[in-house]
Coordinates of C-alpha atoms in Angstrom, one line a residue:
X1090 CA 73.1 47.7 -64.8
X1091 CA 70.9 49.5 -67.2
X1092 CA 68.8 46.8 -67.7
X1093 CA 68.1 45.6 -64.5
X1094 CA 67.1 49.3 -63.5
X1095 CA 64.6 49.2 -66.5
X1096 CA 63.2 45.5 -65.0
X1097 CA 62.8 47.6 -61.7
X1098 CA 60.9 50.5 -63.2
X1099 CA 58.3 48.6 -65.4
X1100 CA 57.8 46.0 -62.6
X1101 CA 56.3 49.5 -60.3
X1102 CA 53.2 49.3 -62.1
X1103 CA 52.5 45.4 -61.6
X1104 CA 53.0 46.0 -57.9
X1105 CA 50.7 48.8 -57.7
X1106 CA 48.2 47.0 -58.9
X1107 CA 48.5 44.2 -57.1
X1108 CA 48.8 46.3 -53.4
X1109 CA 45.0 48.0 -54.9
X1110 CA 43.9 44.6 -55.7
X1111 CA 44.3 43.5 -52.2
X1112 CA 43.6 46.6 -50.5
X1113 CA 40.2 47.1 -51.2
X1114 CA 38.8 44.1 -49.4
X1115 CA 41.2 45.2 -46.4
X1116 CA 39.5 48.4 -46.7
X1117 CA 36.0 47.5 -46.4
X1118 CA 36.5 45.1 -43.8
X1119 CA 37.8 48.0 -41.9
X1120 CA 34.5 49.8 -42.8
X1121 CA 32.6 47.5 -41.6
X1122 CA 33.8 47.3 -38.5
X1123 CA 33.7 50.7 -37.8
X1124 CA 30.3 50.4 -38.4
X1125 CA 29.7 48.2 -36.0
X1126 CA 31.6 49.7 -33.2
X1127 CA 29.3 52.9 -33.5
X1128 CA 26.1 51.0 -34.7
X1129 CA 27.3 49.0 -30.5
X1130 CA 28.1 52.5 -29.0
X1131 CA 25.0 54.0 -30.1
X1132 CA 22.5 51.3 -28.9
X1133 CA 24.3 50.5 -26.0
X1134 CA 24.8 54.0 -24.0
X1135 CA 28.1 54.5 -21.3
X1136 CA 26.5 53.7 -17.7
X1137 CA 25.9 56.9 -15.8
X1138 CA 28.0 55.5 -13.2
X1139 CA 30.8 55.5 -15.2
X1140 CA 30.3 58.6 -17.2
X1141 CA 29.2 61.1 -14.4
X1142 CA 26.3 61.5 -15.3
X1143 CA 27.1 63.3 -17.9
X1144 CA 26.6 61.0 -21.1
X1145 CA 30.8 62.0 -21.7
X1146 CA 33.8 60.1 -19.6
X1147 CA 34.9 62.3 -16.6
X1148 CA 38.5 63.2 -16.8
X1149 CA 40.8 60.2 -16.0
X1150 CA 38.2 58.0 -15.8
X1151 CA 39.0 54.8 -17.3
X1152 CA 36.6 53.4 -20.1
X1153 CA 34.3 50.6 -18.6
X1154 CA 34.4 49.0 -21.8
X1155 CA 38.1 48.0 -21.0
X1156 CA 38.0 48.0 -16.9
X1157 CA 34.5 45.5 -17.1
X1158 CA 33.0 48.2 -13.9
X1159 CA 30.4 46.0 -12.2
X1160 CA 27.4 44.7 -14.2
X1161 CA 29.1 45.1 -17.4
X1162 CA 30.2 43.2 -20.0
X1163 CA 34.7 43.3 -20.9
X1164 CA 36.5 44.0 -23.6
X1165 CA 36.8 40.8 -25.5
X1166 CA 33.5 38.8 -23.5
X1167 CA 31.9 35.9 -24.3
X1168 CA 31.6 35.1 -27.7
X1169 CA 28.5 36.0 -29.1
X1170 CA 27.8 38.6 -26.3
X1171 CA 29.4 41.9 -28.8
X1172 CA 31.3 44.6 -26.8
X1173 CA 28.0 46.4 -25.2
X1174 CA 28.1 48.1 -22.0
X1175 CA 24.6 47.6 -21.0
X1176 CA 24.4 45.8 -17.5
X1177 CA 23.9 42.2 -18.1
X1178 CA 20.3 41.2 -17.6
X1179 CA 19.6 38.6 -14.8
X1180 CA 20.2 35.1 -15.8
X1181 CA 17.7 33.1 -14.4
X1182 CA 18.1 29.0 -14.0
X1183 CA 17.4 27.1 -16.9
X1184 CA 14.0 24.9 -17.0
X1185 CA 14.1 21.5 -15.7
X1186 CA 11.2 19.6 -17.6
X1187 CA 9.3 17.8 -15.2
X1188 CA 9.7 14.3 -14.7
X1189 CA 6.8 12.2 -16.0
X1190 CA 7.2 9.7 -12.9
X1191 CA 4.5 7.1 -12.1
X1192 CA 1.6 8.3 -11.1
X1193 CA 0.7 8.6 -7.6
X1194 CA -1.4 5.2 -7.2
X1195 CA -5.2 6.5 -6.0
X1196 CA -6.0 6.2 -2.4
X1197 CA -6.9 2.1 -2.1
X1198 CA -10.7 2.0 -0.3
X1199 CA -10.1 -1.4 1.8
X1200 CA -13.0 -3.6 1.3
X1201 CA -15.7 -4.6 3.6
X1202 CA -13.9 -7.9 4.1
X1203 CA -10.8 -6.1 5.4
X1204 CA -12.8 -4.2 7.9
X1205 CA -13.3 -4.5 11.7
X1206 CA -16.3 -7.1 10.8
X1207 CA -15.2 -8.1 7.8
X1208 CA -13.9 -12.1 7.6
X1209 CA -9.8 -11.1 7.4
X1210 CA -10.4 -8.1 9.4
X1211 CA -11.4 -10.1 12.3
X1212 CA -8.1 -12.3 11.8
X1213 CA -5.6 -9.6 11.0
X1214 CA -6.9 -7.3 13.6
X1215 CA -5.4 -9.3 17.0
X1216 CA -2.5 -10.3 15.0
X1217 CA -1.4 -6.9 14.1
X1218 CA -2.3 -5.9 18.0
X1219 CA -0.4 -8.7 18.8
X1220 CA 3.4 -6.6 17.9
X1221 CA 4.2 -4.6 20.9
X1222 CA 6.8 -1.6 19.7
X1223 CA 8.9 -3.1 22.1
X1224 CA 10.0 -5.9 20.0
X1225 CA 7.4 -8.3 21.9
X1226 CA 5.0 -10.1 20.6
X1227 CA 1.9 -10.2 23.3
X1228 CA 0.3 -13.2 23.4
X1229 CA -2.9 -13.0 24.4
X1230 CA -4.1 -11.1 21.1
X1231 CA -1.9 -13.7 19.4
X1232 CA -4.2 -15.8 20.4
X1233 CA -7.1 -14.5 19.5
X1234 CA -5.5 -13.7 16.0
X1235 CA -5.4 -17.8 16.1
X1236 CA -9.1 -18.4 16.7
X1237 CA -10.3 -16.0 14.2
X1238 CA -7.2 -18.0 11.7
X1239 CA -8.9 -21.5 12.6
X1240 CA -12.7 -20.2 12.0
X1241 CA -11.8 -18.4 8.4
X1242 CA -10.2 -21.4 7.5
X1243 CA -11.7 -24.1 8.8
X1244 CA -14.7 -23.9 6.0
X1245 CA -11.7 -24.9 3.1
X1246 CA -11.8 -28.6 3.2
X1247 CA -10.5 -31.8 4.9
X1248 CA -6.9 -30.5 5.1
X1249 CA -8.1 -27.6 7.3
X1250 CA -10.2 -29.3 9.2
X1251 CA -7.2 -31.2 10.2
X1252 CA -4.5 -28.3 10.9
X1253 CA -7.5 -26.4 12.4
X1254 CA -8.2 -29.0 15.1
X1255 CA -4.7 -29.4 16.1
X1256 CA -4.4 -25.2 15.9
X1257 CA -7.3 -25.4 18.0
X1258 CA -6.2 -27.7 20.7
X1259 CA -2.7 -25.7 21.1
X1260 CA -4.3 -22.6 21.6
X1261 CA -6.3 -23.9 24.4
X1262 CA -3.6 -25.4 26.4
X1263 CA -1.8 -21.6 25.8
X1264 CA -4.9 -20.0 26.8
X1265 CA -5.1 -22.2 29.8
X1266 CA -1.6 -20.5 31.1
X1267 CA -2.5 -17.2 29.6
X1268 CA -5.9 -17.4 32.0
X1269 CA -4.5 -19.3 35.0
X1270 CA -2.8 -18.8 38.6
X1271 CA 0.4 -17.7 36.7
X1272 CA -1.0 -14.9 34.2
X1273 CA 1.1 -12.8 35.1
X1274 CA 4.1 -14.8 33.4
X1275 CA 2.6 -15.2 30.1
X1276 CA 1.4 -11.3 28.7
X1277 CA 4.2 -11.8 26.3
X1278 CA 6.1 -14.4 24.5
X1279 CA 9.5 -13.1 26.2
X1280 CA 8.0 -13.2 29.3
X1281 CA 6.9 -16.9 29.1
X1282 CA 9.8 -17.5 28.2
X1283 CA 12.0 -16.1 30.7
X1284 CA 9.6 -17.6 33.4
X1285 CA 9.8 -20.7 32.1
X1286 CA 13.5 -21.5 31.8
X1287 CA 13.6 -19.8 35.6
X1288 CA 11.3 -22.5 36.5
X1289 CA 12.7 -25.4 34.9
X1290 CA 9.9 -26.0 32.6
X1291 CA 11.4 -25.9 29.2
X1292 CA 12.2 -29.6 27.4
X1293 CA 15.4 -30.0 26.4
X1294 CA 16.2 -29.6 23.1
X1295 CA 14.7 -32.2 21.1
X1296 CA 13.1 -34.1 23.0
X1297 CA 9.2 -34.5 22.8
X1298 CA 7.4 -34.8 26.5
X1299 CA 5.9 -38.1 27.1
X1300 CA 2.4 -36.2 27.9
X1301 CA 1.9 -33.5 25.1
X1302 CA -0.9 -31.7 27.3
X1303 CA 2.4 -31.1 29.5
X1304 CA 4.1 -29.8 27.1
X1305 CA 5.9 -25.7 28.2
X1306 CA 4.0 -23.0 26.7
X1307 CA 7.4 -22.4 24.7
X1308 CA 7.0 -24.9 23.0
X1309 CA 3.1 -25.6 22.3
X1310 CA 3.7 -21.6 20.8
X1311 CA 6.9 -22.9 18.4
X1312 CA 4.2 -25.4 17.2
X1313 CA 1.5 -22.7 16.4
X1314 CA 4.5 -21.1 14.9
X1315 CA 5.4 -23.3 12.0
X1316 CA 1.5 -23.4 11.6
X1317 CA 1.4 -20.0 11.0
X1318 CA 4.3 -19.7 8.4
X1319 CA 2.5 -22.7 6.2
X1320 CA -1.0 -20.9 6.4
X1321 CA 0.8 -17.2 6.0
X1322 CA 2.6 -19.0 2.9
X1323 CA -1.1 -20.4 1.6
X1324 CA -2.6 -17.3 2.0
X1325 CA 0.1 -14.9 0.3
X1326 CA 0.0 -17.5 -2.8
X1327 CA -3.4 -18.1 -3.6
X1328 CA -4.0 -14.3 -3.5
X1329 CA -0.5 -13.8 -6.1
X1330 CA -0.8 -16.8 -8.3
X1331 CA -0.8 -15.7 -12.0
X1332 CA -3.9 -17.2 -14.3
X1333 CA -2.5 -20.4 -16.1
X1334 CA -0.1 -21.1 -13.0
X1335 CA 0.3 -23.7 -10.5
X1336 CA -3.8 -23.9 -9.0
X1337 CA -4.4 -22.9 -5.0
X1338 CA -3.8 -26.6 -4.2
X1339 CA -0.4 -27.6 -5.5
X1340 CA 0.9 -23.6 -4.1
X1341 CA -0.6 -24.1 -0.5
X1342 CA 1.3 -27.8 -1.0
X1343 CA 4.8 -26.3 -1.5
X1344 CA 3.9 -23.9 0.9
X1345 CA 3.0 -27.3 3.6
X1346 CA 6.3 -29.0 2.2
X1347 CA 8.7 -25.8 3.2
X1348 CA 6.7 -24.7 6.7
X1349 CA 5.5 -28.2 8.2
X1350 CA 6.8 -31.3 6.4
X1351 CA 10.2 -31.2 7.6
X1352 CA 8.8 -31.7 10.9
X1353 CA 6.2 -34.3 10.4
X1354 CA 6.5 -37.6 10.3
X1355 CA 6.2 -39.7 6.7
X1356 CA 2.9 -41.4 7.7
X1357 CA 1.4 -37.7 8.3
X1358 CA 3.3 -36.5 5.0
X1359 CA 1.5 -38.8 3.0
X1360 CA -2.1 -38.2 4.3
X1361 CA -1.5 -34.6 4.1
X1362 CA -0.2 -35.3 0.5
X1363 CA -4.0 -37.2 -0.2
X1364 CA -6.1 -34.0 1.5
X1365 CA -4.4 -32.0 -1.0
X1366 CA -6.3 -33.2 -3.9
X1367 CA -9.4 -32.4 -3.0
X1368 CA -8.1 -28.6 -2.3
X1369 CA -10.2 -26.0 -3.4
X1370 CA -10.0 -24.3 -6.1
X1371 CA -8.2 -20.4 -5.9
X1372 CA -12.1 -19.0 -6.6
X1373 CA -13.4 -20.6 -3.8
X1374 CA -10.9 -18.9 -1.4
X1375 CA -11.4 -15.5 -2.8
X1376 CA -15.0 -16.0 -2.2
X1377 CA -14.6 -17.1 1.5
X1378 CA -12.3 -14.2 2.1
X1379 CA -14.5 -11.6 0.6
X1380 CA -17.9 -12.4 0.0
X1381 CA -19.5 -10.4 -3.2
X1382 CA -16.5 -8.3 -4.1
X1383 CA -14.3 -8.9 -7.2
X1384 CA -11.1 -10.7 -8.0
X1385 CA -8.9 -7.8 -7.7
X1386 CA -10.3 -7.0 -4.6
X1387 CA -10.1 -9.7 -2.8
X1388 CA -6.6 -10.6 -4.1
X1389 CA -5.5 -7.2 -3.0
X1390 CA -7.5 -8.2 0.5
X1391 CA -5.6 -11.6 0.7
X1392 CA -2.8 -10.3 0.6
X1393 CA -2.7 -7.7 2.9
X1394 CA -4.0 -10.2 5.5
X1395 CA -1.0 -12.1 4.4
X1396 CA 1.3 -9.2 4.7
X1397 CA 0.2 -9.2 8.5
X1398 CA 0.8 -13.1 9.1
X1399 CA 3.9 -12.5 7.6
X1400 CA 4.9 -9.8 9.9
X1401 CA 3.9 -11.7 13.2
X1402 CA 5.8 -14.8 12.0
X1403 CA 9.0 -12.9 11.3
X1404 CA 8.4 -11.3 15.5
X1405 CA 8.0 -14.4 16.7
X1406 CA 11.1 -15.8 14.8
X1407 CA 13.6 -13.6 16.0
X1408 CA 12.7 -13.7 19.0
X1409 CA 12.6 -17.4 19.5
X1410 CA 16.2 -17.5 17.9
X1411 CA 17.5 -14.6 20.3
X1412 CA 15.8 -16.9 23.1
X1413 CA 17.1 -20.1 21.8
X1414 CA 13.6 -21.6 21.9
X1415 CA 13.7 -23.1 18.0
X1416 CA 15.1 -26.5 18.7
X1417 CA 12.4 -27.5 21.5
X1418 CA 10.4 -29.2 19.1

């Protein structure tokens, strides 16, 4: 037993130093923070509030470090945020960087052209009058949107010349009942129509009359109809095409082969195929449309005009579908 006592004993001093060795790192952690809890206390003064007034904690009065009193931060807060008691300064909403969206596009000055006097001003004028806010379309500004069509575009060559003259001759037997003893049933397409099928004076479906000057005003306007769609095509293509496309001839072709070829003949296919070649060219048209002003301009021009035919033509389609007026011819 002697020995093991001895072991004991001389073993003492090992542990000692071992408990020192350790300690001292324990011990100026525990300096440190105590110097930071008074280094906080002394920057960051008890509320008023919560201390009386008095700078020193009434009696009783739990610490507001601990209780978190209103506007101040708890024991154990965010991280990063220390234990201060200072009342939390407003947060305000972060930043959002302003999106760099496209620009607003600069007011667009519509050309002379474009104008009241102006060559597609004088043709998108009645056709835009032409769209009552009822849903109607009135025809006797369609009309006139028609003969303005005819004269801008009668200048562009053989195949024009053509469509024109038939245009024109459809618009005068329209004109004829928009003028006559009953006037008063063709102020609008629906009403023409309505007064029409009450008088038994609509063709049955498919079925040309033997005399076309007697044809119903339903259907001479379903003619100027499909008319309309080819030259609102023509129009809205040679005023998009792309430089190094398809040229203002072979777009206004298409443009005849999905409005008005399925609903001509083959003999009248083939001549319109031959007036096609001597189309002219995409300059030309920009010049007729507006005189003096540049490309860009009278693209931009072109199309709006375009933009308006388009807009009639999709009036007049519905409601020739909702009045079941699309297979009369």
């Amino acid at each position: 037993m002697a020995p093991a006592a001895g072991t004991g004993v001389a073993m003492l001093p090992l542990v000692s130093r071992c408990w020192f060795r350790h300690a001292i790192p324990l011990a100026v952690l525990l300096l440190l923070l105590l110097y930071v809890c008074a280094w906080s206390l002394r920057e960051c003064p008890l509320p008023s509030a919560a201390l009386g007034g008095t700078g020193k904690l009434r009696a009783g009065a739990p610490s507001p470090l601990l209780t978190g009193a209103p506007g101040l931060l708890r024991a154990g807060g965010p991280a990063g945020q220390g234990f201060c008691s200072r009342p939390l300064p407003p947060v305000s909403a972060p930043k959002v960087p302003r999106q760099s969206g496209p620009p607003e596009a600069p007011e667009w000055e519509e050309p002379q052209c474009a104008g009241p006097q102006g060559a597609l001003g004088r043709v998108v004028g009645p056709f835009r009058a032409s769209l009552h806010p009822e849903g109607d379309v009135a025809l006797p500004q369609y009309l006139a949107g028609w003969r303005a069509l005819v004269r801008f575009l009668a200048p562009l060559g053989s195949i024009f010349a053509f469509a024109t003259s038939e245009a024109s001759a459809k618009v005068m037997a329209l004109e004829a009942r928009v003028h006559g003893p009953e006037a008063a049933h063709y102020s609008s397409l629906a009403a023409m129509a309505a007064w029409e099928r009450r008088a038994g004076l609509l063709e049955p479906h498919g079925v040309a009359p033997r005399d076309p000057a007697g044809s119903s005003g339903s259907r001479t306007l379903l003619l100027l109809h499909r008319a309309l769609r080819w030259s609102q095509l023509c129009l809205h293509r040679v005023a998009t095409g792309t430089r190094g496309g398809p040229d203002a001839g072979a777009q206004c072709s298409d443009a005849y082969r999905t409005a008005l070829a399925p609903h001509h003949p083959w003999l009248t296919r083939q001549a319109v195929r031959l007036a096609f070649l001597a189309f002219p060219g995409r300059g030309h048209w920009l010049e007729l449309a507006c005189p003096g002003a540049g490309e860009a301009e009278a693209r931009a021009a072109l199309a709006r005009a375009a933009g308006t035919l388009g807009d009639v033509y999709n009036r007049t389609q519905g409601l020739l579908a909702k009045l079941d007026l699309l297979q009369l011819a």
